[in-house]
Structures are given as C-alpha cells and as structure tokens.
Tab-separated table of C-alpha atoms in Angstrom:
chain	number	residue	atom	x	y	z
E	1	THR	CA	-126.745	-28.615	7.602
E	2	LYS	CA	-124.732	-25.991	5.798
E	3	PRO	CA	-124.162	-22.658	7.617
E	4	TYR	CA	-125.985	-19.609	6.249
E	5	PRO	CA	-126.193	-15.978	7.410
E	6	ALA	CA	-128.970	-14.666	9.612
E	7	ASP	CA	-132.161	-13.379	8.016
E	8	ILE	CA	-133.845	-11.088	10.538
E	9	VAL	CA	-137.254	-9.446	10.125
E	10	VAL	CA	-138.456	-6.779	12.545
E	11	GLN	CA	-141.779	-5.164	11.703
E	12	PHE	CA	-142.922	-2.444	14.027
E	13	LYS	CA	-143.375	1.281	13.807
E	14	ASP	CA	-143.186	3.786	16.638
E	15	ILE	CA	-144.979	2.334	19.640
E	16	TYR	CA	-146.363	4.481	22.417
E	17	ALA	CA	-147.558	3.242	25.798
E	18	LEU	CA	-148.272	4.718	29.174
E	19	MET	CA	-145.968	3.790	32.029
E	20	GLY	CA	-146.949	0.371	33.340
E	21	GLN	CA	-148.644	-0.757	30.117
E	22	ASN	CA	-147.442	-3.848	28.264
E	23	VAL	CA	-145.835	-3.602	24.844
E	24	THR	CA	-145.295	-6.506	22.449
E	25	LEU	CA	-142.373	-6.426	20.001
E	26	GLU	CA	-141.734	-9.264	17.558
E	27	CYS	CA	-138.608	-10.304	15.722
E	28	PHE	CA	-138.366	-13.256	13.339
E	29	ALA	CA	-134.907	-14.667	12.690
E	30	LEU	CA	-133.508	-17.638	10.786
E	31	GLY	CA	-129.905	-18.678	10.374
E	32	ASN	CA	-127.394	-21.445	10.889
E	33	PRO	CA	-126.094	-21.248	13.498
E	34	VAL	CA	-129.318	-19.987	15.100
E	35	PRO	CA	-129.079	-16.197	15.681
E	36	ASP	CA	-128.862	-14.946	19.284
E	37	ILE	CA	-131.474	-12.176	19.584
E	38	ARG	CA	-131.164	-9.665	22.433
E	39	TRP	CA	-133.529	-6.812	23.208
E	40	ARG	CA	-132.352	-3.686	24.944
E	41	LYS	CA	-133.791	-0.333	25.875
E	42	VAL	CA	-131.974	2.687	24.477
E	43	LEU	CA	-130.452	5.116	26.991
E	44	GLU	CA	-131.870	3.284	30.029
E	45	PRO	CA	-131.368	-0.110	31.600
E	46	MET	CA	-134.056	-2.708	30.906
E	47	PRO	CA	-136.383	-2.758	33.933
E	48	SER	CA	-135.848	-5.735	36.236
E	49	THR	CA	-139.559	-6.478	35.841
E	50	ALA	CA	-139.280	-6.767	32.043
E	51	GLU	CA	-140.583	-10.092	30.785
E	52	ILE	CA	-139.033	-11.366	27.566
E	53	SER	CA	-140.206	-14.593	25.968
E	54	THR	CA	-138.882	-16.519	23.004
E	55	SER	CA	-140.281	-19.302	20.865
E	56	GLY	CA	-139.021	-21.442	18.044
C-alpha cells in the first residue's frame, strides 16, 4: 500500500468534570504508516491511574 499522510479528526469542545470523574476523549486517525497517537495533560503529568484505550 502506498504511503499517505495522517488524517486526524478530534471533535470535542471544552470538557468539565469534577475531580475523580471519568472523561472520554476521542480521536480518529488514518494514515500509512499508521499514526502514533499520544494523549497528554497540559501543565501536569498524566495521573498514574489514567486509563487510555485504543481500538482499530
């Protein structure tokens, strides 16, 4: 298969949650080679209890 650039779609607005509540963020990405998607929290380290799942 011929290489092509990543096409990434992120669709969320400002999300507010109380401490301890779950938040779901989605990102859809296509590309060849397959894009490597990484989530990070701005200004703070990602909590060690953070659960990140991927599919596809």
